[in-house]
mmCIF file of C-alpha atoms in Angstrom:
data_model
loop_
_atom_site.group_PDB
_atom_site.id
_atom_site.type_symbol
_atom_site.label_atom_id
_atom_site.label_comp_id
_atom_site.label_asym_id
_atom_site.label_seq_id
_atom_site.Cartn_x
_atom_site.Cartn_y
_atom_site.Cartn_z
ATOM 1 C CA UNK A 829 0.000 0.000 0.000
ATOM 2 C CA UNK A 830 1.508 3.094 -0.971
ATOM 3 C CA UNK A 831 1.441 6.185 1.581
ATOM 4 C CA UNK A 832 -1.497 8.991 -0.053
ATOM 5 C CA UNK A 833 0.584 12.165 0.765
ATOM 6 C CA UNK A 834 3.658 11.541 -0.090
ATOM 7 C CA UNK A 835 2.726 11.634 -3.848
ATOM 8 C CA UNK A 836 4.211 14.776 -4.752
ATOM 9 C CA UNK A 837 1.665 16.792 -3.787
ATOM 10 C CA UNK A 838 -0.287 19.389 -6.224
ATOM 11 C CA UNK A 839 2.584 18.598 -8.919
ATOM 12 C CA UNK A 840 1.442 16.135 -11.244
ATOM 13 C CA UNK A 841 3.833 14.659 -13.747
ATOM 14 C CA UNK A 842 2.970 12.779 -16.543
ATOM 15 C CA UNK A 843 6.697 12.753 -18.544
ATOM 16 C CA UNK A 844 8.540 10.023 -18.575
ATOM 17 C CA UNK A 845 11.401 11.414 -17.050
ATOM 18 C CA UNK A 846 10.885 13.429 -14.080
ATOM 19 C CA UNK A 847 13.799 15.285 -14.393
ATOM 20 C CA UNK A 848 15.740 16.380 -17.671
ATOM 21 C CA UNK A 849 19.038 18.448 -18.114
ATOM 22 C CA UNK A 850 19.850 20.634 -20.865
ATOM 23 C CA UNK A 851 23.255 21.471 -22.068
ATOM 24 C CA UNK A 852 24.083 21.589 -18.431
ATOM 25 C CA UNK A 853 27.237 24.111 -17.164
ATOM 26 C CA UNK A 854 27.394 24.471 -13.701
ATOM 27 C CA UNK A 855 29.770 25.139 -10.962
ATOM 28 C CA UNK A 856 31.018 27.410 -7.722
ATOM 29 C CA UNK A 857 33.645 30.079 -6.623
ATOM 30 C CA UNK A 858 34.070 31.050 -10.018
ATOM 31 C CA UNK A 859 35.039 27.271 -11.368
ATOM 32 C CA UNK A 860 33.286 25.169 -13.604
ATOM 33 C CA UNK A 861 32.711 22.088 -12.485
ATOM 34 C CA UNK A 862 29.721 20.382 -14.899
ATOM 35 C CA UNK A 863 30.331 21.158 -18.768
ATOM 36 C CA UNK A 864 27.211 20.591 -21.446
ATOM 37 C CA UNK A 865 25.561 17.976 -19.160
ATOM 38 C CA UNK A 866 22.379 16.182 -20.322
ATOM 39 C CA UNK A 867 20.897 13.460 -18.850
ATOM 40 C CA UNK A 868 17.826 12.085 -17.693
ATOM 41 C CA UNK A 869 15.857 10.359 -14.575
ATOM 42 C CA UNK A 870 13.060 8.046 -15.257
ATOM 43 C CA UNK A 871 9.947 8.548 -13.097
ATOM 44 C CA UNK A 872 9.417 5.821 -10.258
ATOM 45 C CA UNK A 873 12.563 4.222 -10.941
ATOM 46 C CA UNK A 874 16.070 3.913 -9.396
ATOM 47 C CA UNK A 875 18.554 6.139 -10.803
ATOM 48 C CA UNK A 876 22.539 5.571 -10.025
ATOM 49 C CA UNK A 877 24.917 8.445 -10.479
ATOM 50 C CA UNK A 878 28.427 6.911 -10.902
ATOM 51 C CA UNK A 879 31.825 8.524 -11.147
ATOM 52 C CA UNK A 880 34.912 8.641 -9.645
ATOM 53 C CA UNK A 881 36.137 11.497 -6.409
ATOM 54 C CA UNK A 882 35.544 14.724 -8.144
ATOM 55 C CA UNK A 883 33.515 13.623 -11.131
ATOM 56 C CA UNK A 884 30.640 16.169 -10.300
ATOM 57 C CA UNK A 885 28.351 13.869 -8.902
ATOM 58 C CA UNK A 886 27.625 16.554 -5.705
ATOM 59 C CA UNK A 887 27.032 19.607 -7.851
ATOM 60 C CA UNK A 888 25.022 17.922 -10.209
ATOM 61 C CA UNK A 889 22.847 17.163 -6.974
ATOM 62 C CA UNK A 890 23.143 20.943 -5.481
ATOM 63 C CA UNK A 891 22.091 22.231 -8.862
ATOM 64 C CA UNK A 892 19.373 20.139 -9.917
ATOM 65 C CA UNK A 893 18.033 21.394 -6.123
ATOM 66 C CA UNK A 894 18.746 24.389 -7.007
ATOM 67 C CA UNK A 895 20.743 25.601 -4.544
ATOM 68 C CA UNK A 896 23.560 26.025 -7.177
ATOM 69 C CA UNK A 897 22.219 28.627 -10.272
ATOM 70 C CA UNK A 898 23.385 27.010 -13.518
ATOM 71 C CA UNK A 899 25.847 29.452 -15.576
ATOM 72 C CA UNK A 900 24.195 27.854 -19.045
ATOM 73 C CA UNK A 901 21.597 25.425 -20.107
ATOM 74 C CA UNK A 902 18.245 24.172 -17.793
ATOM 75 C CA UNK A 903 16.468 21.663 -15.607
ATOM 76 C CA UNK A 904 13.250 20.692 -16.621
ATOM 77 C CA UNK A 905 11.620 19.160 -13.591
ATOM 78 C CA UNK A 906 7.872 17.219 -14.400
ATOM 79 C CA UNK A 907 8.018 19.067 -17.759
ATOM 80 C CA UNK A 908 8.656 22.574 -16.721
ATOM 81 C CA UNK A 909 12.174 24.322 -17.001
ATOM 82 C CA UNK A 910 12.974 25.298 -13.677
ATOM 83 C CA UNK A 911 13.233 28.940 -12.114
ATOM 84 C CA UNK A 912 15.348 30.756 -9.760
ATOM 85 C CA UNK A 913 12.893 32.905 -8.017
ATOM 86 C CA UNK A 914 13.089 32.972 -4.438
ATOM 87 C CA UNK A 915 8.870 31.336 -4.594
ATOM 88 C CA UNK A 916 9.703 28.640 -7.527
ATOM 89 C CA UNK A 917 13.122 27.913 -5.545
ATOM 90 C CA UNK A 918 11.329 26.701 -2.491
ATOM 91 C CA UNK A 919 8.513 24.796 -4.321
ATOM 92 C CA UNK A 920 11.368 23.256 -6.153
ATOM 93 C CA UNK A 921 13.033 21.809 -3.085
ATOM 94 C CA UNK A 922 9.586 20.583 -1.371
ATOM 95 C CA UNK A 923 9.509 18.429 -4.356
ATOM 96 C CA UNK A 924 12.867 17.509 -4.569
ATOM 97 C CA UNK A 925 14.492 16.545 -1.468
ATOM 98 C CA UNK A 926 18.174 16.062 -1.090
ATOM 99 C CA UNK A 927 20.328 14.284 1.829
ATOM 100 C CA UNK A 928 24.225 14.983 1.593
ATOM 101 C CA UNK A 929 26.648 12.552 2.363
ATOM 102 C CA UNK A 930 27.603 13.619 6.129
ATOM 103 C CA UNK A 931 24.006 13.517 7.753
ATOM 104 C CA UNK A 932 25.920 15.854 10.426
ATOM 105 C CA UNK A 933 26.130 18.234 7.630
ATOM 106 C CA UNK A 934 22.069 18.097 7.121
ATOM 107 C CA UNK A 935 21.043 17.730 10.997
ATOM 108 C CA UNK A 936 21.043 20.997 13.241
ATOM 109 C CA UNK A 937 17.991 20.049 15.850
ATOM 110 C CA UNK A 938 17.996 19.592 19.511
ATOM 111 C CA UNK A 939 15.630 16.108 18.575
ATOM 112 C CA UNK A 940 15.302 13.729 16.145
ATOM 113 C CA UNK A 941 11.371 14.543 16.152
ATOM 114 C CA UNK A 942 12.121 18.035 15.806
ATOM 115 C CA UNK A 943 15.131 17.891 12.928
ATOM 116 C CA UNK A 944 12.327 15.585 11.301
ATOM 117 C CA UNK A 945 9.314 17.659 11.441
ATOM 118 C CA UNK A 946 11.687 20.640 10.480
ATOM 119 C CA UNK A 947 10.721 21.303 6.867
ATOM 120 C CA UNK A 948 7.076 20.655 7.024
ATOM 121 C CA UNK A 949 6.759 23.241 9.794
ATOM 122 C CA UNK A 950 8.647 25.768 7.398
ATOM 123 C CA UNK A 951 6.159 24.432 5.202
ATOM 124 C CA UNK A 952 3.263 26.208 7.866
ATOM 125 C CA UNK A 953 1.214 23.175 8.016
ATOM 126 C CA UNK A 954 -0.884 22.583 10.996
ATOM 127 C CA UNK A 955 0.057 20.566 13.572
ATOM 128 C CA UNK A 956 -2.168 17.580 13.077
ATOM 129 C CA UNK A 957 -0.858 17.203 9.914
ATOM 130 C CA UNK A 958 2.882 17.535 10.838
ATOM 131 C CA UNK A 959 2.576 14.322 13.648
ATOM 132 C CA UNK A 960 0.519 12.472 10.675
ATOM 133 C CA UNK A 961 3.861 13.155 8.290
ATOM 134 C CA UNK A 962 6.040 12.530 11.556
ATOM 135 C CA UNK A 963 4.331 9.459 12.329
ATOM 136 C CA UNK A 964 4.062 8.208 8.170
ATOM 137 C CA UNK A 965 8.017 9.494 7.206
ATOM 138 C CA UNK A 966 9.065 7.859 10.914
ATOM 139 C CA UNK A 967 7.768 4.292 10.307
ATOM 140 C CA UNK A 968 8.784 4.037 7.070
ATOM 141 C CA UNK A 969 12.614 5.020 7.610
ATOM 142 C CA UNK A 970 12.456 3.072 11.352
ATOM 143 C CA UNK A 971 13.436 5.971 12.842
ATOM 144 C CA UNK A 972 10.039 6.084 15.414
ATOM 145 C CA UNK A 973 12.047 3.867 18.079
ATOM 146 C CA UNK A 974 14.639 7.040 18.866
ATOM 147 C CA UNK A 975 12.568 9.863 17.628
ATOM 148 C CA UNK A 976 13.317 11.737 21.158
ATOM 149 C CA UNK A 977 16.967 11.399 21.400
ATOM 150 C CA UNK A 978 19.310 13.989 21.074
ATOM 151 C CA UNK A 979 20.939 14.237 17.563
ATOM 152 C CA UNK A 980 24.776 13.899 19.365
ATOM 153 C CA UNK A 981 23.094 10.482 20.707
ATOM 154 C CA UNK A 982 22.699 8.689 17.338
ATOM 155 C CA UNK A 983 24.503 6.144 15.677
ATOM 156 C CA UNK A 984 25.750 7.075 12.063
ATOM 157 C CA UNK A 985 23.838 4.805 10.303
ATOM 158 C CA UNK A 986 20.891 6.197 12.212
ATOM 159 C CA UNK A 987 21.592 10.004 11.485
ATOM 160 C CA UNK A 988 21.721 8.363 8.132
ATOM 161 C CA UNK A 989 18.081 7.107 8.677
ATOM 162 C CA UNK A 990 16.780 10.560 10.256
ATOM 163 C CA UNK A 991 18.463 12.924 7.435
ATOM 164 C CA UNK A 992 16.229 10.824 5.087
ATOM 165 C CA UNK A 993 12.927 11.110 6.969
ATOM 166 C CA UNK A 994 13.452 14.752 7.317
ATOM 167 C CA UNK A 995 14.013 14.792 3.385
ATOM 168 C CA UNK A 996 10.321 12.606 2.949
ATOM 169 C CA UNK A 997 8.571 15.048 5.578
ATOM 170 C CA UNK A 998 8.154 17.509 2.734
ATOM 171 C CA UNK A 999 6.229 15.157 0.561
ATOM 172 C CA UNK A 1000 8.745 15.145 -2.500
ATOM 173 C CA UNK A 1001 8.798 13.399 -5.733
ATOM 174 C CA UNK A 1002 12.038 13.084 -6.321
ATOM 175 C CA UNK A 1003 15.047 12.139 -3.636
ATOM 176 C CA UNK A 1004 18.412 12.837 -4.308
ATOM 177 C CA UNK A 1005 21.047 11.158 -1.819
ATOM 178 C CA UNK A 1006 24.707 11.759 -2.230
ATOM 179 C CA UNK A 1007 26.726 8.861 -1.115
ATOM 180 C CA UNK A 1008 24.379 7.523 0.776
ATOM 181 C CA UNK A 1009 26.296 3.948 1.662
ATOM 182 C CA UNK A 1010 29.829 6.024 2.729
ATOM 183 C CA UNK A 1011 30.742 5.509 6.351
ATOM 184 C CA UNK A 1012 28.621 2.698 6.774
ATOM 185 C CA UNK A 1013 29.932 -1.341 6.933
ATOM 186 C CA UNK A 1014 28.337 -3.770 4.394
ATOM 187 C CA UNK A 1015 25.474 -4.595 6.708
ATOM 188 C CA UNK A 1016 24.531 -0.804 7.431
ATOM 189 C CA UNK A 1017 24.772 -0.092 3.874
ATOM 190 C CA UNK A 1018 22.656 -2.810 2.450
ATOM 191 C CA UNK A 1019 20.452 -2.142 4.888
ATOM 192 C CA UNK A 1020 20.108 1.644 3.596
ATOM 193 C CA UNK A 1021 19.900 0.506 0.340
ATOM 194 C CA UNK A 1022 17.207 -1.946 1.096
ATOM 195 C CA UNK A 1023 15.239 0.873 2.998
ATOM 196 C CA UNK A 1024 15.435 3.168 0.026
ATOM 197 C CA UNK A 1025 13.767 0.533 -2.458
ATOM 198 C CA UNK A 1026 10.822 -0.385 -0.081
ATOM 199 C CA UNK A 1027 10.492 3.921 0.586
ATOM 200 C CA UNK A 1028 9.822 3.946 -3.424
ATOM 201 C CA UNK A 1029 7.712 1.243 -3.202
ATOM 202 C CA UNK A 1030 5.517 2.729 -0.388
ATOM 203 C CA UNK A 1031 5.419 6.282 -1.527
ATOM 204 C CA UNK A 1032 6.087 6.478 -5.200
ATOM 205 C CA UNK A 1033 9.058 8.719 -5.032
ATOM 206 C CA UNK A 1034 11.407 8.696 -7.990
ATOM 207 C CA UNK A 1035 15.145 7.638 -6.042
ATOM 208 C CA UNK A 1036 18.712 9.248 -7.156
ATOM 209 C CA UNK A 1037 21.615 7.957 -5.969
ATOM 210 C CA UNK A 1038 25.541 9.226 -6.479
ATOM 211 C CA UNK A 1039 28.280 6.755 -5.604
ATOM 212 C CA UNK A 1040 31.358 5.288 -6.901
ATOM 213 C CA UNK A 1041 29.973 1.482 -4.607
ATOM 214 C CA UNK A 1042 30.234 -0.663 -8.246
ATOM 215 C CA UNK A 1043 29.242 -3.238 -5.905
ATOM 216 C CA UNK A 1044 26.011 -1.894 -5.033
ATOM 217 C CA UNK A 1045 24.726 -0.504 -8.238
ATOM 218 C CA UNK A 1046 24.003 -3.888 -10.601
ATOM 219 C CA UNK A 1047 22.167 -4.507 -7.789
ATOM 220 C CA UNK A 1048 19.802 -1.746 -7.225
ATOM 221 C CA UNK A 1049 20.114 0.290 -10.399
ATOM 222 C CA UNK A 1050 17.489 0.551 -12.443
ATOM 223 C CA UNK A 1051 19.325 3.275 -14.436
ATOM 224 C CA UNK A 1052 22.539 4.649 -14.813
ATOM 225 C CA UNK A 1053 24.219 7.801 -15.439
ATOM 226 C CA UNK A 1054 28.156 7.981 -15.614
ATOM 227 C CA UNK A 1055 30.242 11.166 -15.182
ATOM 228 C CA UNK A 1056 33.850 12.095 -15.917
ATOM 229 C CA UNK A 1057 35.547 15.379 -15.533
ATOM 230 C CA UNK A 1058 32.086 17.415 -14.977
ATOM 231 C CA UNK A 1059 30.647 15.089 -18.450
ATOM 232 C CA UNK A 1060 28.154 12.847 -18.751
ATOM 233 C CA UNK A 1061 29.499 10.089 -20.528
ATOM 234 C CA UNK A 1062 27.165 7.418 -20.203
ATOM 235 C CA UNK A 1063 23.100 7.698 -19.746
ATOM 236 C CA UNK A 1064 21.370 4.605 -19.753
ATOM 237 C CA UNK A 1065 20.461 0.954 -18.516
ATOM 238 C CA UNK A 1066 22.335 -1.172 -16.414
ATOM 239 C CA UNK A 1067 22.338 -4.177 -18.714
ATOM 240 C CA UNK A 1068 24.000 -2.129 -21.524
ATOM 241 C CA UNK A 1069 26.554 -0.438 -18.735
ATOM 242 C CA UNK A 1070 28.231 -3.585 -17.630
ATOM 243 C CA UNK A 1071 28.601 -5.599 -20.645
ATOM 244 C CA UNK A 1072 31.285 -2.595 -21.520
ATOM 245 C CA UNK A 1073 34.080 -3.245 -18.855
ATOM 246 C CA UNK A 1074 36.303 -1.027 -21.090
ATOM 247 C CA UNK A 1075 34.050 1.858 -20.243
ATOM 248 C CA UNK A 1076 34.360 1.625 -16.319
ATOM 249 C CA UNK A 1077 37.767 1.499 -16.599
ATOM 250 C CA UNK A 1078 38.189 4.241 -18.753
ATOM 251 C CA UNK A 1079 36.253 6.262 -16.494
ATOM 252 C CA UNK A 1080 38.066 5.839 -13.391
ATOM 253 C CA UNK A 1081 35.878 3.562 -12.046
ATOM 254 C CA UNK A 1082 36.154 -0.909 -11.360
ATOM 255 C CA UNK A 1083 34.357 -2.989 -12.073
ATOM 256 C CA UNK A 1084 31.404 -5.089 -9.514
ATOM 257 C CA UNK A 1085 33.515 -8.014 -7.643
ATOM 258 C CA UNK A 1086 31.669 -10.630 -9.577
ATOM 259 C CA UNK A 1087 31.929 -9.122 -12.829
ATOM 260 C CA UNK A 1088 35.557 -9.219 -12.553
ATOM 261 C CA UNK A 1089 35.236 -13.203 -11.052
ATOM 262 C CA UNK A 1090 34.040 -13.895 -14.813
ATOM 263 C CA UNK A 1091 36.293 -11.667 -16.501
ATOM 264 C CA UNK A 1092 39.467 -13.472 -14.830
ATOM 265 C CA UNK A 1093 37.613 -17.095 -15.419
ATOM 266 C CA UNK A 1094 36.884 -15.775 -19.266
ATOM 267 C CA UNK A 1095 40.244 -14.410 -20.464
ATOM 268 C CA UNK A 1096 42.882 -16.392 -18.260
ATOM 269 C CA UNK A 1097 41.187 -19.882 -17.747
ATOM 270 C CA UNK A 1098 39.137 -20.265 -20.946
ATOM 271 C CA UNK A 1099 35.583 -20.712 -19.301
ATOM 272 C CA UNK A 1100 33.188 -19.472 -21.661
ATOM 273 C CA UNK A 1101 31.314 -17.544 -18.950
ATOM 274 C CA UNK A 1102 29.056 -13.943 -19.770
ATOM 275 C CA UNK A 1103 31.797 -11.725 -18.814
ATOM 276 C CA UNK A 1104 29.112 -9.361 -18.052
ATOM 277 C CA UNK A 1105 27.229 -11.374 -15.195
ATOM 278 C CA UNK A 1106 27.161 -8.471 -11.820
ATOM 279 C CA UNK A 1107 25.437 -9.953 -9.571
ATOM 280 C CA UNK A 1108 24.849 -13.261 -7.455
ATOM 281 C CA UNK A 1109 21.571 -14.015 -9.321
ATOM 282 C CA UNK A 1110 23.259 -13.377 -13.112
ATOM 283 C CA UNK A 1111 26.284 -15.372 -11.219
ATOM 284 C CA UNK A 1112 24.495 -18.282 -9.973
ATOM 285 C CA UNK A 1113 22.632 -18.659 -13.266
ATOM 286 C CA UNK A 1114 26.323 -18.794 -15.684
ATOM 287 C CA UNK A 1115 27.295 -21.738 -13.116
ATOM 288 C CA UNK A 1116 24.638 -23.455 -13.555
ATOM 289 C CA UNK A 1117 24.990 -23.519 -17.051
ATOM 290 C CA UNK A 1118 28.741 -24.724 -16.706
ATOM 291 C CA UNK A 1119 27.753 -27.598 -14.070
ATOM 292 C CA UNK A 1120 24.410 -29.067 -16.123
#
């Protein structure tokens, strides 16, 4: 059952892709960091933004949430090109929330409650509807447990957990999440990752994710943008991304564990294997074949 409010809202979008770039030249401090990006994110699916350290992958996320003005081309967000007017800027970033990498970076209240609740009270809604968001955004991230505690009194994975409910408060349709695995052991960030599919699943909200984890992306991508250098230099599916090792590589990046398993048992033991297999499912499926 999905959750009614956090549909986006009075903002209804019938594209395809919820969010479009144009041309895209951004940057900060008088440097140019993105140069003629143009990509797009699906609506309602999974969107990984890979590239190496200093790839873009950040600004990309400040400017499509507007808090960085672009210095050429446009954002169209659910069909519109978007504005920089102080009254479009903060309709723009009730629909697209954004959690940085550091939750310490993003969390500033006495309470986890209160850090929570934060942007729907800037919002002005009433109270009853601010506990019904509380309650709805707190269940669904399993962050009701702790929801008094002091910020200084969390756990990092459950800052983690808290930035993200205070991003969903605000009813958005689109959630941008920079890095959201780093700092976090295999277990924590699974479990993050696991969170963010069943959040989509439960509220309809379109999910963007930047991270260089190649481990973690044939698994939950359901599309893929590469940068390089401030470029976009990939834009597509995940199936088409991984069959072209030669392209990671290029880029800075590895390749997923078990993708390079089959590329060692294809090239220097003669196994005729798909190369291309990333995960354990694709995995378990190429030894079978070998073993029948």
């Amino acid at each position: 059952m999905r959750v009614s409010y956090l549909h986006g809202g009075d903002i209804l979008n019938t594209e395809k892709d919820i969010l479009k770039t144009y041309s895209l030249r951004s940057g900060y401090d008088g440097e140019t960091v993105l140069r003629d990006v143009s990509i797009n994110f699906p609506s309602g699916k999974t969107t990984f933004v890979l590239g190496a350290n200093g790839a873009g992958k950040s600004t990309l996320f400040l400017t499509l949430n507007g808090v960085i003005r672009p210095l050429s081309g446009s954002v169209a967000f659910c069909g519109e090109t978007v504005r920089y007017d102080k009254k479009s800027l903060k309709r723009l970033r009730e629909k697209i929330g954004i959690v940085f990498q550091d939750p310490d970076d993003q969390l500033f209240c006495p309470t986890v409650y209160e850090d929570i609740t934060f942007g729907a009270v800037n919002m002005g809604l009433d109270e009853l509807e601010i506990r019904r968001r509380a309650d709805c955004v707190m269940e669904i991230t399993e962050t009701e447990a702790f929801k008094d505690k002091s910020i200084h009194a969390l756990s990092f994975g459950q800052k983690k957990r808290t930035a993200i409910a205070g991003a969903l408060i605000t009813a958005p349709k689109l959630l941008l999440l920079d890095e959201p695995t780093a700092g976090l052991d295999p277990k924590g960030a699974a479990k993050i990752m696991r969170s963010l599919n069943d959040i989509k699943k439960k509220t309809g909200v379109t999910v963007v994710v930047s991270t260089h984890d190649m481990d973690m992306a044939p698994v939950f991508a359901e599309h893929i943008c590469l940068l390089d250098g401030g470029r976009a230099v990939f834009c597509g599916s995940p199936e088409d991304f991984f069959k072209t090792p030669q392209l990671l590589r290029k880029h800075g990046l590895r390749l997923p564990r078990i993708s390079h398993l089959f590329e060692i048992l294809n090239k220097r033991d003669g196994v005729n294997t798909n190369a291309s297999a990333s995960t354990i499912s694709a995995a378990r499926k190429e030894l079978l074949k070998l073993i029948k």
